[in-house]
CSV table of C-alpha atoms in Angstrom, one decimal:
chain,number,residue,atom,x,y,z
A,1,UNK,CA,2.5,-18.2,-10.3
A,2,UNK,CA,5.2,-19.7,-12.7
A,3,UNK,CA,2.8,-19.0,-15.6
A,4,UNK,CA,2.6,-15.2,-14.6
A,5,UNK,CA,6.4,-14.9,-14.5
A,6,UNK,CA,7.2,-16.9,-17.5
A,7,UNK,CA,4.4,-16.1,-20.0
A,8,UNK,CA,2.1,-13.2,-18.8
A,9,UNK,CA,4.6,-10.6,-17.6
A,10,UNK,CA,7.0,-10.9,-20.8
A,11,UNK,CA,4.1,-10.7,-23.0
A,12,UNK,CA,2.8,-7.6,-21.4
A,13,UNK,CA,6.3,-6.0,-21.4
A,14,UNK,CA,6.5,-6.8,-25.2
A,15,UNK,CA,3.0,-5.1,-25.7
A,16,UNK,CA,3.9,-2.1,-23.8
A,17,UNK,CA,7.5,-1.7,-25.4
A,18,UNK,CA,6.0,-2.0,-28.9
A,19,UNK,CA,3.6,0.8,-28.2
A,20,UNK,CA,6.2,3.0,-26.7
A,21,UNK,CA,8.7,2.2,-29.3
A,22,UNK,CA,6.2,3.0,-32.1
A,23,UNK,CA,5.2,6.3,-30.5
A,24,UNK,CA,8.9,7.2,-30.1
A,25,UNK,CA,9.5,6.3,-33.8
A,26,UNK,CA,6.8,8.6,-34.8
A,27,UNK,CA,7.7,11.5,-32.5
A,28,UNK,CA,11.6,11.4,-32.8
A,29,UNK,CA,12.3,9.1,-35.6
A,30,UNK,CA,14.7,6.0,-35.8
A,31,UNK,CA,17.8,7.8,-34.6
A,32,UNK,CA,16.4,8.0,-31.1
A,33,UNK,CA,15.7,4.4,-30.9
A,34,UNK,CA,19.3,3.6,-32.1
A,35,UNK,CA,20.7,5.8,-29.4
A,36,UNK,CA,18.4,4.3,-26.7
A,37,UNK,CA,19.6,0.7,-27.9
A,38,UNK,CA,23.3,1.8,-27.9
A,39,UNK,CA,23.0,3.3,-24.4
A,40,UNK,CA,21.1,0.2,-23.2
A,41,UNK,CA,23.7,-2.2,-24.5
A,42,UNK,CA,26.6,-0.2,-23.0
A,43,UNK,CA,24.7,-0.2,-19.8
A,44,UNK,CA,24.1,-3.8,-19.8
A,45,UNK,CA,27.7,-4.6,-20.8
A,46,UNK,CA,29.1,-2.4,-17.9
A,47,UNK,CA,26.8,-4.1,-15.3
A,48,UNK,CA,28.0,-7.4,-16.4
A,49,UNK,CA,31.5,-6.3,-16.4
A,50,UNK,CA,31.2,-5.0,-12.9
A,51,UNK,CA,29.4,-8.2,-11.5
A,52,UNK,CA,32.0,-10.6,-12.9
A,53,UNK,CA,35.4,-9.7,-11.4
A,54,UNK,CA,38.4,-11.7,-11.4
A,55,UNK,CA,37.0,-14.7,-13.3
A,56,UNK,CA,39.5,-16.8,-14.9
A,57,UNK,CA,38.9,-19.1,-17.9
A,58,UNK,CA,39.4,-22.6,-17.0
A,59,UNK,CA,40.7,-24.8,-19.9
């Protein structure tokens, strides 16, 4: 089961995203991929910002 989660699933996701990304590049161009990347990065940052509240740096 660990092999499914650590090797097979990520490899399958990479294969699927490469196909979808290539198709998106052919249909919409590179600009659409940059927009998707920027929105995804902003969404990831906001999720992390919301989940980590009132954390102080020790040191």
